[in-house]
XYZ file of C-alpha atoms in Angstrom:
776
model
C 24.088 17.053 -9.334
C 22.950 14.422 -11.864
C 23.752 14.965 -15.525
C 22.121 13.909 -18.791
C 18.703 13.213 -17.306
C 15.850 12.428 -19.645
C 12.819 14.714 -19.353
C 10.981 11.978 -17.454
C 13.887 11.500 -15.046
C 14.196 15.246 -14.561
C 10.482 15.506 -13.788
C 10.720 12.614 -11.332
C 13.741 14.229 -9.688
C 11.948 17.564 -9.329
C 8.808 15.928 -7.955
C 10.797 13.811 -5.495
C 12.731 16.809 -4.199
C 9.530 18.813 -3.772
C 7.908 15.842 -2.016
C 10.774 15.740 0.480
C 10.791 19.520 0.968
C 7.147 20.545 1.333
C 4.906 21.142 3.138
C 7.151 19.899 5.979
C 10.802 19.121 5.452
C 11.572 15.413 5.516
C 9.172 12.493 5.882
C 8.931 11.901 9.635
C 8.248 13.830 12.840
C 7.954 13.150 16.567
C 4.442 13.674 17.911
C 3.447 13.546 21.603
C 0.931 10.846 22.463
C -0.413 12.469 25.636
C -2.227 15.784 26.205
C -0.129 18.648 27.539
C -2.586 21.507 27.905
C -2.606 22.443 31.592
C -0.554 22.408 34.800
C -1.770 18.960 35.826
C -0.740 17.474 32.481
C 2.693 19.060 32.952
C 3.048 17.626 36.446
C 2.175 14.142 35.134
C 4.303 14.276 31.997
C 7.370 15.762 33.661
C 8.266 16.802 37.190
C 7.176 15.566 39.683
C 4.961 12.818 38.213
C 7.542 11.384 35.838
C 9.662 10.301 38.815
C 7.147 7.558 39.631
C 7.599 6.007 36.181
C 11.382 6.296 36.512
C 11.537 4.552 39.901
C 9.128 1.840 38.740
C 11.403 1.041 35.785
C 14.467 1.177 38.028
C 12.980 -1.564 40.216
C 11.596 -3.588 37.270
C 13.202 -2.843 33.867
C 10.475 -4.758 32.015
C 8.066 -1.951 32.917
C 9.806 0.248 30.335
C 7.493 -1.408 27.821
C 4.497 -0.212 29.890
C 5.536 3.324 30.783
C 7.577 4.409 27.736
C 7.441 4.075 23.955
C 10.403 1.679 23.941
C 8.241 -1.390 23.344
C 7.058 0.072 20.042
C 10.243 1.838 18.964
C 12.720 0.575 16.363
C 15.984 2.198 15.403
C 16.667 2.165 11.654
C 20.447 2.445 11.673
C 22.964 2.880 8.867
C 26.428 4.161 8.124
C 25.496 4.794 4.486
C 28.021 2.395 2.945
C 25.573 0.485 0.708
C 22.531 2.685 0.104
C 20.026 1.242 -2.379
C 21.810 1.102 -5.728
C 23.796 4.236 -4.908
C 26.652 2.589 -3.034
C 28.757 4.304 -0.366
C 27.133 7.742 -0.358
C 27.591 8.314 3.360
C 25.196 8.512 6.296
C 23.883 12.015 5.668
C 22.972 11.313 2.046
C 21.384 8.044 3.182
C 19.047 9.768 5.645
C 16.109 10.126 3.184
C 16.159 6.339 2.722
C 16.125 5.742 6.468
C 13.237 8.169 6.921
C 11.411 6.311 4.160
C 11.969 3.007 5.944
C 10.531 4.613 9.065
C 7.419 5.582 7.108
C 6.940 1.975 6.005
C 7.266 0.664 9.561
C 4.681 3.153 10.765
C 2.225 2.834 7.903
C 2.259 -0.941 7.582
C 2.541 -2.005 11.222
C 2.146 1.052 13.476
C 5.769 0.892 14.649
C 7.533 4.122 15.611
C 11.054 4.689 14.318
C 14.106 6.758 15.117
C 16.281 6.905 12.042
C 19.931 6.971 13.137
C 22.703 7.748 10.655
C 26.203 7.127 11.999
C 29.384 8.617 10.543
C 31.509 5.580 11.313
C 32.918 2.820 9.103
C 34.978 0.889 11.663
C 32.896 -2.219 12.461
C 34.101 -2.457 16.051
C 33.285 1.181 16.764
C 29.878 0.812 15.077
C 29.106 -2.177 17.269
C 29.927 -0.166 20.390
C 27.877 2.842 19.310
C 24.815 0.813 18.382
C 25.020 -1.392 21.463
C 25.009 1.717 23.663
C 21.546 2.583 22.242
C 19.872 -0.490 23.743
C 18.119 1.408 26.584
C 16.433 3.665 24.005
C 15.165 1.111 21.494
C 12.877 -1.897 21.464
C 14.497 -3.244 18.307
C 17.175 -2.460 15.736
C 16.841 -2.635 11.960
C 20.273 -2.418 10.349
C 20.039 -0.909 6.906
C 22.356 -0.343 3.943
C 25.608 -1.431 5.588
C 27.985 -3.061 3.135
C 29.196 -6.653 3.238
C 31.112 -8.272 4.805
C 31.014 -5.788 7.725
C 27.241 -6.172 8.011
C 27.649 -9.841 8.974
C 30.145 -9.015 11.713
C 28.070 -6.131 13.069
C 24.789 -8.026 13.166
C 26.359 -11.114 14.686
C 28.069 -9.125 17.459
C 24.945 -7.107 18.264
C 22.744 -10.198 18.397
C 25.180 -11.781 20.862
C 25.330 -8.686 23.089
C 21.844 -7.215 23.079
C 18.555 -8.364 24.563
C 16.429 -6.750 21.850
C 15.744 -7.889 18.268
C 18.440 -7.023 15.723
C 17.558 -7.537 12.068
C 19.524 -6.684 8.933
C 16.687 -6.312 6.450
C 18.917 -6.289 3.374
C 19.905 -9.823 4.324
C 16.986 -11.430 6.072
C 14.029 -9.626 4.508
C 15.084 -10.678 1.034
C 15.905 -14.157 2.341
C 12.475 -14.635 3.890
C 10.466 -13.556 0.832
C 12.620 -15.428 -1.688
C 12.487 -18.566 0.473
C 8.702 -18.412 0.560
C 8.735 -18.066 -3.229
C 11.069 -21.060 -3.500
C 8.858 -23.274 -1.326
C 5.757 -22.525 -3.370
C 7.519 -22.805 -6.723
C 8.966 -26.194 -5.780
C 5.513 -27.359 -4.766
C 4.153 -26.347 -8.172
C 6.885 -28.156 -10.122
C 6.892 -31.172 -7.815
C 10.593 -31.152 -6.903
C 11.796 -32.137 -3.395
C 13.740 -29.315 -1.789
C 16.527 -31.664 -0.708
C 17.262 -32.717 -4.277
C 17.289 -29.451 -6.236
C 20.430 -27.985 -7.737
C 20.665 -24.247 -6.971
C 22.956 -21.718 -8.647
C 23.393 -18.277 -7.069
C 24.727 -15.212 -8.858
C 26.048 -12.862 -6.196
C 27.627 -13.467 -2.816
C 26.818 -10.283 -0.923
C 24.779 -9.944 2.251
C 21.411 -10.653 0.646
C 22.602 -13.652 -1.378
C 24.339 -15.348 1.566
C 21.331 -14.743 3.838
C 19.017 -16.242 1.188
C 21.220 -19.298 0.844
C 21.528 -19.775 4.612
C 17.764 -19.661 5.070
C 17.147 -21.949 2.106
C 19.579 -24.440 3.613
C 17.560 -24.172 6.815
C 14.487 -25.130 4.800
C 16.186 -28.200 3.335
C 18.342 -27.232 0.342
C 21.598 -29.175 0.598
C 24.772 -27.116 0.751
C 26.461 -29.624 -1.554
C 23.869 -28.774 -4.230
C 24.577 -25.020 -4.181
C 26.987 -23.292 -6.561
C 27.761 -19.617 -5.952
C 29.231 -17.149 -8.426
C 30.749 -13.888 -7.217
C 32.629 -11.184 -9.130
C 35.591 -13.564 -9.608
C 33.563 -16.491 -10.914
C 32.414 -19.727 -9.318
C 33.490 -20.058 -5.686
C 35.403 -23.332 -5.913
C 38.362 -25.194 -4.627
C 41.404 -24.242 -6.689
C 40.503 -20.589 -7.178
C 43.421 -18.307 -6.296
C 41.801 -16.441 -3.395
C 40.411 -19.690 -1.985
C 43.831 -21.328 -2.026
C 45.375 -18.201 -0.480
C 42.877 -18.313 2.399
C 41.460 -14.903 1.482
C 37.870 -15.991 0.899
C 35.433 -14.328 3.283
C 34.030 -16.612 5.978
C 30.453 -16.022 4.850
C 31.295 -17.455 1.404
C 33.555 -20.267 2.552
C 30.757 -22.704 3.395
C 29.556 -22.538 -0.224
C 32.932 -23.313 -1.756
C 32.576 -26.418 -3.949
C 34.685 -28.985 -5.753
C 33.625 -28.256 -9.334
C 35.115 -27.738 -12.753
C 32.618 -24.975 -13.562
C 34.182 -21.533 -13.570
C 31.422 -19.314 -14.987
C 27.699 -18.854 -14.559
C 27.105 -20.280 -18.033
C 28.909 -23.463 -17.063
C 27.368 -23.760 -13.598
C 23.762 -23.160 -14.690
C 23.557 -26.250 -16.928
C 20.939 -28.596 -15.475
C 20.172 -26.309 -12.517
C 16.689 -26.360 -11.007
C 16.882 -22.956 -9.314
C 18.606 -19.682 -10.159
C 18.988 -17.147 -7.362
C 20.128 -13.716 -8.519
C 21.308 -11.043 -6.100
C 23.852 -9.496 -8.421
C 23.534 -7.343 -11.536
C 21.252 -6.689 -14.487
C 21.392 -9.024 -17.465
C 23.909 -11.569 -16.173
C 21.539 -14.465 -16.909
C 20.989 -14.816 -20.660
C 18.145 -16.620 -22.441
C 20.670 -19.142 -23.740
C 21.682 -19.953 -20.166
C 18.047 -20.365 -19.144
C 17.628 -22.796 -21.995
C 20.229 -25.109 -20.451
C 18.510 -25.326 -17.055
C 16.566 -28.368 -15.865
C 12.843 -28.940 -16.431
C 10.475 -26.270 -15.102
C 13.290 -24.044 -13.847
C 12.709 -21.590 -10.997
C 14.299 -18.186 -11.570
C 14.539 -15.702 -8.706
C 16.075 -12.671 -10.455
C 16.186 -10.132 -7.650
C 18.579 -7.419 -8.850
C 16.898 -3.994 -8.740
C 15.795 -2.010 -10.592
C 16.794 -4.251 -13.492
C 16.766 -8.013 -12.839
C 19.363 -10.523 -13.954
C 16.914 -11.446 -16.709
C 13.542 -9.996 -17.658
C 10.659 -12.441 -17.167
C 9.557 -12.196 -20.803
C 13.039 -13.183 -21.968
C 13.198 -16.071 -19.542
C 9.736 -17.267 -20.586
C 10.610 -16.997 -24.259
C 13.580 -19.280 -23.699
C 11.723 -21.615 -21.347
C 7.925 -21.318 -21.289
C 7.858 -23.767 -18.381
C 9.890 -21.430 -16.130
C 8.555 -19.823 -12.951
C 10.029 -16.340 -12.573
C 10.121 -13.887 -9.669
C 11.787 -10.469 -9.602
C 12.017 -7.467 -7.318
C 9.868 -5.373 -9.658
C 6.252 -4.378 -9.046
C 5.348 -4.427 -12.754
C 5.767 -8.210 -13.057
C 4.078 -11.092 -11.240
C 5.770 -12.591 -8.179
C 7.411 -9.495 -6.712
C 9.971 -10.286 -4.007
C 9.415 -7.207 -1.856
C 10.830 -6.894 1.660
C 7.775 -4.963 2.772
C 5.977 -8.333 2.819
C 8.072 -9.151 5.851
C 9.975 -6.623 7.935
C 7.090 -4.551 9.415
C 5.241 -7.660 10.547
C 8.163 -9.667 11.893
C 9.065 -6.670 14.066
C 5.415 -6.230 15.078
C 5.294 -9.786 16.421
C 8.762 -9.546 18.003
C 8.010 -6.278 19.818
C 4.608 -7.377 21.065
C 5.959 -10.511 22.750
C 9.092 -8.787 24.040
C 11.435 -10.970 21.986
C 15.110 -10.663 22.841
C 16.164 -11.566 19.309
C 14.821 -12.530 15.885
C 15.969 -16.121 15.570
C 15.777 -18.763 12.857
C 12.502 -20.148 14.204
C 10.852 -16.734 13.877
C 12.203 -16.215 10.358
C 11.049 -19.676 9.276
C 7.606 -18.997 10.751
C 7.488 -15.844 8.629
C 8.535 -17.790 5.518
C 5.822 -20.384 6.016
C 3.064 -17.845 6.636
C 3.950 -15.880 3.516
C 4.049 -19.080 1.478
C 0.740 -20.247 2.955
C -0.989 -16.929 2.298
C -0.304 -17.259 -1.432
C -2.230 -20.537 -1.341
C -5.041 -19.295 0.913
C -8.499 -18.656 -0.438
C -8.724 -15.058 -1.577
C -10.883 -12.936 0.697
C -13.665 -10.781 -0.743
C -11.735 -7.648 0.213
C -8.495 -8.769 -1.435
C -10.336 -9.945 -4.563
C -12.134 -6.606 -4.811
C -8.926 -4.674 -4.197
C -7.228 -6.500 -7.071
C -10.194 -6.754 -9.419
C -9.284 -8.239 -12.780
C -6.235 -10.071 -11.450
C -6.269 -13.822 -10.926
C -5.026 -14.194 -7.362
C -4.863 -17.950 -7.541
C -1.897 -20.040 -6.508
C 0.081 -20.858 -9.631
C 3.214 -19.956 -11.622
C 2.314 -16.248 -11.686
C 1.169 -16.113 -8.064
C 3.656 -17.778 -5.732
C 3.981 -14.770 -3.391
C 1.141 -12.704 -1.879
C 0.583 -9.150 -2.982
C 2.529 -6.626 -0.861
C -0.738 -4.837 -0.103
C -2.633 -7.867 1.189
C -4.097 -6.686 4.501
C -3.926 -10.233 5.872
C -0.110 -10.191 6.068
C 0.027 -8.562 9.490
C -2.783 -10.771 10.782
C -0.865 -13.932 9.876
C 2.807 -13.078 10.253
C 2.881 -11.175 13.547
C 1.056 -13.900 15.563
C 3.152 -16.654 13.955
C 6.362 -14.793 14.804
C 5.209 -14.170 18.372
C 4.286 -17.838 18.765
C 7.653 -18.970 17.383
C 9.421 -16.587 19.764
C 7.560 -18.062 22.722
C 8.137 -21.659 21.657
C 11.861 -21.008 21.114
C 12.211 -19.342 24.504
C 13.058 -15.775 23.455
C 9.740 -14.060 24.305
C 9.876 -12.142 27.593
C 6.139 -11.364 27.397
C 4.609 -14.448 25.721
C 1.172 -13.815 24.254
C -1.269 -16.119 25.987
C -4.287 -15.647 23.695
C -3.091 -15.557 20.087
C -6.637 -15.330 18.721
C -7.315 -12.207 20.760
C -3.936 -10.827 19.699
C -4.776 -11.475 16.052
C -8.044 -9.602 16.481
C -6.220 -6.674 18.079
C -4.000 -6.349 15.012
C -6.915 -5.441 12.781
C -6.739 -1.807 13.889
C -3.377 -1.480 12.143
C -5.120 -2.471 8.916
C -7.795 0.165 9.381
C -5.599 3.055 10.481
C -3.034 2.713 7.709
C -2.466 5.767 5.585
C -1.602 3.377 2.752
C -5.273 2.738 2.043
C -4.911 3.647 -1.639
C -2.310 0.922 -2.272
C -4.639 -1.806 -3.587
C -6.673 0.702 -5.609
C -3.532 1.819 -7.443
C -2.483 -1.793 -7.986
C -5.877 -2.624 -9.496
C -5.823 0.460 -11.720
C -2.344 -0.324 -13.032
C -3.321 -3.919 -13.776
C -6.507 -2.834 -15.563
C -4.666 -0.241 -17.640
C -2.013 -2.814 -18.533
C -4.703 -5.165 -19.894
C -6.342 -2.536 -22.066
C -6.407 1.277 -22.075
C -9.009 2.700 -19.697
C -10.202 6.062 -20.996
C -10.906 8.519 -18.174
C -12.407 11.835 -19.284
C -11.675 14.942 -17.197
C -14.354 17.575 -17.669
C -12.164 20.408 -16.327
C -9.190 19.715 -18.577
C -7.998 23.319 -18.441
C -7.526 23.268 -14.660
C -3.865 23.185 -13.606
C -4.657 20.649 -10.874
C -6.037 18.291 -13.512
C -2.995 18.735 -15.732
C -0.595 18.056 -12.865
C -2.661 15.030 -11.878
C -2.662 13.742 -15.457
C 1.136 13.923 -15.489
C 1.187 11.624 -12.439
C -1.488 9.374 -13.936
C 0.649 8.904 -17.036
C 3.874 8.387 -15.074
C 2.130 5.782 -12.915
C 0.370 4.184 -15.924
C -3.019 4.436 -14.223
C -5.258 5.435 -17.146
C -5.520 6.856 -20.653
C -6.600 10.494 -20.076
C -9.106 12.413 -22.194
C -9.222 16.145 -21.419
C -12.029 18.539 -22.252
C -10.767 22.069 -22.900
C -9.643 24.737 -25.313
C -6.294 23.817 -26.874
C -4.734 27.265 -26.442
C -5.670 27.413 -22.769
C -4.490 23.872 -22.074
C -1.143 24.507 -23.824
C -0.625 27.720 -21.868
C -1.369 25.960 -18.584
C 1.036 23.133 -19.413
C 3.797 25.601 -20.244
C 3.171 27.678 -17.128
C 3.254 24.563 -14.916
C 6.422 23.250 -16.605
C 4.859 19.875 -17.404
C 5.991 17.341 -20.013
C 2.498 16.727 -21.356
C 1.779 16.909 -25.061
C -1.770 16.737 -26.473
C -2.168 13.937 -28.971
C 0.868 12.089 -27.658
C 0.089 11.786 -23.966
C -3.649 12.467 -23.867
C -6.603 13.153 -26.109
C -7.756 16.759 -26.047
C -11.338 17.583 -27.019
C -12.627 21.097 -27.642
C -16.447 20.794 -27.489
C -17.007 23.913 -29.554
C -15.146 22.487 -32.533
C -15.570 18.754 -32.053
C -17.234 17.000 -35.018
C -19.440 15.062 -32.579
C -21.107 18.215 -31.271
C -24.171 17.902 -33.510
C -24.693 14.228 -32.646
C -24.312 14.976 -28.944
C -26.776 17.855 -29.159
C -29.368 15.656 -30.913
C -28.922 12.943 -28.308
C -29.278 15.408 -25.442
C -32.397 16.837 -27.031
C -33.901 13.329 -27.298
C -33.230 12.759 -23.609
C -34.551 16.138 -22.448
C -37.174 17.179 -25.021
C -40.050 16.658 -22.574
C -38.285 18.881 -20.023
C -38.465 21.997 -22.154
C -35.111 21.568 -23.891
C -35.371 22.601 -27.553
C -32.782 21.584 -30.202
C -31.211 25.036 -30.017
C -31.007 24.924 -26.228
C -29.579 21.414 -26.405
C -26.793 22.481 -28.763
C -25.958 25.517 -26.620
C -25.895 23.405 -23.463
C -23.585 20.742 -24.915
C -21.293 23.418 -26.349
C -21.172 25.326 -23.047
C -21.077 22.573 -20.392
C -17.931 20.473 -20.306
C -19.509 18.146 -17.744
C -22.493 17.582 -20.023
C -20.186 16.836 -22.958
C -18.168 14.399 -20.784
C -21.316 12.720 -19.483
C -22.533 12.143 -23.031
C -19.155 10.625 -23.906
C -19.547 8.242 -20.975
C -23.138 7.417 -21.855
C -22.184 6.585 -25.468
C -19.272 4.373 -24.388
C -16.657 6.740 -25.833
C -15.079 7.000 -22.374
C -14.871 4.379 -19.617
C -15.052 6.718 -16.617
C -15.482 10.400 -15.837
C -14.231 12.938 -13.286
C -15.814 16.366 -12.939
C -16.832 18.901 -10.298
C -13.736 21.083 -9.832
C -15.691 24.146 -10.971
C -19.282 24.984 -10.087
C -21.890 23.511 -7.774
C -21.963 19.785 -7.016
C -25.697 19.582 -7.711
C -25.278 20.968 -11.238
C -22.831 18.223 -12.132
C -24.947 15.612 -10.352
C -28.013 16.515 -12.384
C -26.233 15.658 -15.655
C -25.073 12.314 -14.275
C -28.455 11.529 -12.757
C -30.402 12.311 -15.948
C -28.026 10.804 -18.550
C -26.230 8.000 -16.723
C -28.738 7.190 -14.020
C -28.526 4.571 -11.291
C -27.480 0.954 -11.688
C -30.197 -1.634 -11.958
C -31.750 -2.218 -8.560
C -30.367 1.005 -7.033
C -32.965 3.343 -5.534
C -30.803 6.369 -4.812
C -27.394 7.727 -5.662
C -25.135 8.715 -2.789
C -21.692 10.143 -2.097
C -18.993 8.851 0.231
C -15.731 10.403 1.367
C -12.722 8.742 2.982
C -10.420 10.323 5.553
C -6.900 9.005 6.064
C -6.337 9.822 9.734
C -3.399 8.883 11.938
C -5.376 6.403 14.003
C -8.290 5.575 11.738
C -9.281 5.335 8.126
C -12.888 6.477 8.077
C -15.422 6.350 5.258
C -18.388 8.721 5.726
C -21.706 8.687 3.825
C -23.802 10.398 2.542
C -21.850 13.644 2.339
C -23.343 15.289 -0.759
C -26.663 14.074 -2.141
C -29.506 12.896 0.126
C -30.628 15.681 2.425
C -32.658 13.562 4.852
C -32.433 9.913 3.734
C -35.078 7.451 4.858
C -34.192 4.302 6.778
C -34.515 2.314 3.553
C -32.252 4.722 1.693
C -29.682 4.658 4.506
C -29.570 0.867 4.388
C -29.116 0.953 0.616
C -26.389 3.609 0.888
C -24.571 1.561 3.517
C -24.603 -1.485 1.240
C -23.266 0.479 -1.749
C -20.627 2.115 0.439
C -19.514 -1.242 1.841
C -19.152 -2.607 -1.685
C -17.062 0.407 -2.738
C -14.890 0.054 0.380
C -13.868 -3.392 -0.755
C -11.950 -1.739 -3.614
C -9.535 -0.681 -0.872
C -9.044 -4.187 0.480
C -10.783 -3.261 3.749
C -13.548 -5.348 5.310
C -16.305 -2.804 6.049
C -17.399 -2.295 9.659
C -20.563 -0.232 9.542
C -21.937 2.093 12.211
C -25.212 4.045 11.934
C -24.284 7.154 13.900
C -26.413 9.867 15.524
C -26.890 11.569 18.909
C -28.158 8.371 20.538
C -26.770 4.974 21.555
C -28.943 1.862 21.714
C -32.304 3.514 22.300
C -31.168 6.296 24.632
C -33.319 8.720 22.594
C -36.684 8.413 20.907
C -36.225 11.379 18.589
C -36.938 10.860 14.907
C -33.315 10.641 13.776
C -32.472 8.022 16.428
C -35.469 5.884 15.464
C -34.547 6.232 11.797
C -30.934 5.147 12.322
C -32.127 2.207 14.440
C -34.462 1.121 11.665
C -31.767 1.612 9.018
C -29.428 -0.713 10.901
C -32.126 -3.373 11.161
C -32.750 -3.166 7.408
C -29.028 -3.276 6.655
C -28.657 -6.438 8.730
C -31.251 -8.064 6.494
C -29.477 -6.881 3.332
C -25.945 -7.813 4.466
C -25.954 -10.197 7.446
C -22.303 -11.080 6.727
C -21.044 -7.508 7.267
C -20.292 -6.363 10.818
C -22.593 -3.489 11.753
C -24.177 -1.676 14.680
C -26.552 1.176 15.362
C -27.790 3.502 16.461
C -24.528 4.726 18.042
C -22.954 7.938 19.166
C -19.666 8.753 17.432
C -17.400 7.686 20.294
C -19.216 4.377 20.680
C -18.784 3.697 16.953
C -15.019 3.951 17.332
C -14.592 2.368 20.788
C -15.324 -1.258 21.538
C -15.042 -0.533 25.274
C -17.763 2.117 25.153
C -20.082 -0.144 23.167
C -19.468 -3.027 25.552
C -20.462 -0.843 28.498
C -23.878 -0.456 26.849
C -24.285 -3.850 25.198
C -21.678 -6.619 25.598
C -21.427 -8.969 22.646
C -22.707 -6.463 20.108
C -22.419 -6.909 16.344
C -19.232 -4.901 15.814
C -15.671 -5.831 16.706
C -13.051 -3.120 17.157
C -13.584 0.250 15.532
C -16.126 1.048 12.838
C -14.626 2.303 9.575
C -17.824 3.200 7.688
C -20.070 5.809 9.295
C -23.632 6.507 8.109
C -25.050 9.852 9.286
C -28.732 10.807 9.582
C -28.563 13.762 7.180
C -26.354 15.525 4.674
C -25.420 18.337 7.071
C -24.093 15.981 9.748
C -22.107 13.905 7.263
C -20.621 16.848 5.388
C -19.722 18.830 8.501
C -18.121 15.802 10.176
C -16.063 15.061 7.090
C -14.794 18.603 6.594
C -13.995 19.215 10.266
C -12.030 15.963 10.513
C -10.299 16.698 7.215
C -8.879 19.937 8.563
C -8.209 18.925 12.178
C -7.032 15.338 11.899
C -6.403 14.314 8.333
C -3.889 16.880 7.078
C -6.310 17.280 4.184
C -5.602 13.743 2.902
C -8.909 12.437 1.589
C -10.444 10.307 -1.123
C -13.707 11.376 -2.672
C -16.427 12.268 -3.016
C -17.092 8.810 -4.439
C -20.380 8.671 -6.313
C -22.200 5.463 -5.366
C -24.808 3.676 -7.424
C -24.297 5.197 -10.894
C -24.706 2.910 -13.901
C -21.246 3.891 -15.176
C -18.110 4.980 -13.268
C -18.487 8.716 -12.699
C -17.218 10.736 -9.758
C -18.022 14.341 -8.948
C -15.253 16.124 -7.068
C -15.461 19.480 -5.288
C -13.720 22.819 -5.929
C -11.415 22.163 -2.943
C -10.004 18.985 -4.509
C -6.216 18.823 -4.598
C -4.026 17.348 -7.315
C -3.422 14.332 -5.077
C -7.137 13.761 -4.657
C -7.640 13.871 -8.425
C -4.943 11.206 -8.853
C -6.574 9.074 -6.159
C -9.991 9.416 -7.742
C -8.589 8.541 -11.157
C -7.226 5.298 -9.744
C -10.556 4.582 -8.063
C -12.493 5.279 -11.273
C -10.281 2.817 -13.158
C -10.729 0.273 -10.352
C -14.498 0.764 -10.702
C -14.199 0.036 -14.427
C -12.236 -3.140 -13.681
C -14.793 -4.261 -11.083
C -17.702 -3.624 -13.448
C -15.978 -5.665 -16.134
C -15.305 -8.446 -13.646
C -18.921 -8.636 -12.430
C -20.561 -7.807 -15.745
C -22.462 -4.914 -14.206
C-alpha cells in the first residue's frame, strides 16, 4: 500500500482502482465473433463442423490464418521483471500493464491480444515456455523483461519461431527516437555519418536505439555510452575483467572521458534512456551547435525542455512526455508494425521492416497536414520544424502509412508468407480501423489541452450542483482541459463535493456563481428584457427568469463574452434549454437551422448520427446544411467524414416522400461539398457495407463504411441512436453536439454520464479553439 500520497495522487489512485474494477473487472475480455444461437450454429462452431477446419489446417498449416483468429492474435508476454518504472514487481502485479497494452493493440490497430504473465525468471526456461506457444499466436510482443535477459530471450525466439517477435521496450523506442533523429538532423543540416552521439543509459531501450541509429548511418566510433559505472571505455575495471555485457561491448571506446559531463562536450546528439535530471543545463551549454536532445526517461526526463532551451535556445528537444512538443511515444509504432507484419504473414520483424517504419514516421512529420488532422489539433502549428519532428500519436494516417510500408518491406526482404499484391487496395482496407477505433476522443482532448495551455478557456456549467458535473469538473481540472465556471448555490455545491469525496474547492479550482446573489443579476435581467420585450417579457418577468433559470444565466454569460463555452441540459427538457440558446446566441452567419448530432463509439464502427434532437421533419435543403455542419464538426475528431443519407430506400427503390427527400438532400450536399464522400438515399445496411452498395451501383460515391448518417426525421435519428447506444455501444457516446450556434454551446440530456460531460467539455474547448483559428 503506498504511503504519503498527496491528495491529487490519492484521488488518481482511487480513480484508477475503480476504473480497473468496475463495471467489469479488468480491461479486456474474450468475445465470440460468430453467432451461436441455434443447433446449426453449434454444429458449425464445434462438433461435427469444426473437424473440417481442423483437417484443412492439418493438411495446410497456412490455413490457420483463414480458419482461426491466429492471424490477428498477438501474445503480450512478460515475467514482470521490469514493469514501467516499478521494477521487478512480478508477473501478477504486472498484469494490469499487459491488459493495457492489449487495449492499445485493439484500439489503434484492431489486433486481438492474449496477455500472458509467466512466473519464471530463468531465461532458458522462459524461451522454452514462450516458444511452445507458437501454434496459438500470430505474433509475440515481449514486454517489461529486464536487461540483459531480454536480449537473450528475444534473440533465441527470433531464431526459433516463424512468427514475429518484438520487444517493444527496445525496438518501439528505437524506431520513434530514430525517426526524431533523422528529422532533427535534417533541420540542423548535419550528416548522420559525422555526428557525435552521447548516450546516457545502456539498458535494453538505449542499446536498441543505438543499434538502429547505427543502421541508419551513425558511426559506432562516434558513439559514447554512459552506464551506471560511467563511460563505457577501455581501461574501466569491468571491461578489463571481461565482465562487460555483450550488448554494451560494441560501444566500448578508447576515450579519456569518464563522466557524462566530460563526454558531452562538443556532442551533436544526446540520447537519454536513464534517469531524471542527469543532464544539466551547464552540460547542454557545452554541446555542439544546434544540439539534438532526446531525453526519454519517464515520467521525468533527463532534462526538462525549458531548461535545455534556456541553456541553448538553438537546441531541438524531444521527451517521452505528452505535455511537451516532440513526444517519443511507442504507440506511434508498435500497433502498426504488427498490423503490417500480421497481414502479410511475416515470419519475423527484421531490420528492413523497422527501418521502413522509421522512415514513414519521419516522412509523416513532413507531410502536408490533412484537413482532418489540422481540425483535430486546432490552434497547434503542425508544421515540420524544431517543435514538430515527430507526428502526433493520434494522427489517423499512421496506420495507413506504416502498415503498408512494413508489409512491403517484409515482402521485399523475403519474410512475408502472404505477400500483399495490391498495396493501394490494402491501404484502403485499413481505413476501417481508423473509423472503428474507440479512441475517437483522442485528438479532441489533445486540442483542448493545447488550447487551455495557451490561455484559460472558461466553460460554464449550468447545472453546477449536479454530482455528475462536479465529478466531471474534477477530471477536467486533473486533465487541464478547461477553466470551469459552475452555476449553483454554494451550500449545495459544498455539500455535494463533500458527499462525493472530491478535492474541489470553489474559488481555487473553479469559479462558483450563485445567480440569486450575483452582482450582475440586474444587468443580466435588463439585457434579457431588451432581447425579449416584444415577446411579452416585462422587466419583472425578466428578473425572475434570470434568477430562476441557470441555463438562461449561463447563456447570457456566453452572449456577453464572460464565458467561452457552455454546457447545460442535465435537468429539464431539451427544448427549454434550446430556446434560450436559439433566442440569445442564435445561429452562425450563413446557417439556416441549428441541429444536434450524437456519436456512438461501437466495437466495429464509430458512427455520427444527425439530427437527433431539433428538426422534426427537415427539408432536403436543411438536411444538406445539417450534413455539412456535421461533417465540419466531425473533423474535430480527426476523421474524414463519409456521409450517408439513410432511409427505407436504396437508390430509388421507393418513391415515398422521405426517399425522394433524402435523394434530393444528397444531391444538394454534393453541390455544397463535392470533396466529401457521400451517398444516398441508402438503407442502413447499404450505408455500412460497400459490398451491398456495389450490388446496387458499382463505382458509387462512397468507399468503405459511412460514418455520418443523416436520417429523414427526428424520431428515426433519436431512436436509432438510443437503441444502438444500449445494444452495441456500452453507453459510450459523445453528444448531443449542437451544430450551427454562433458561440460554442452544447445541450446535454438527463441521461448524460460523468464521462460524457468530460467528453463534451473537451469538445466545447476544441470548438473555441477552432473558432479562434478561423475567426468565426
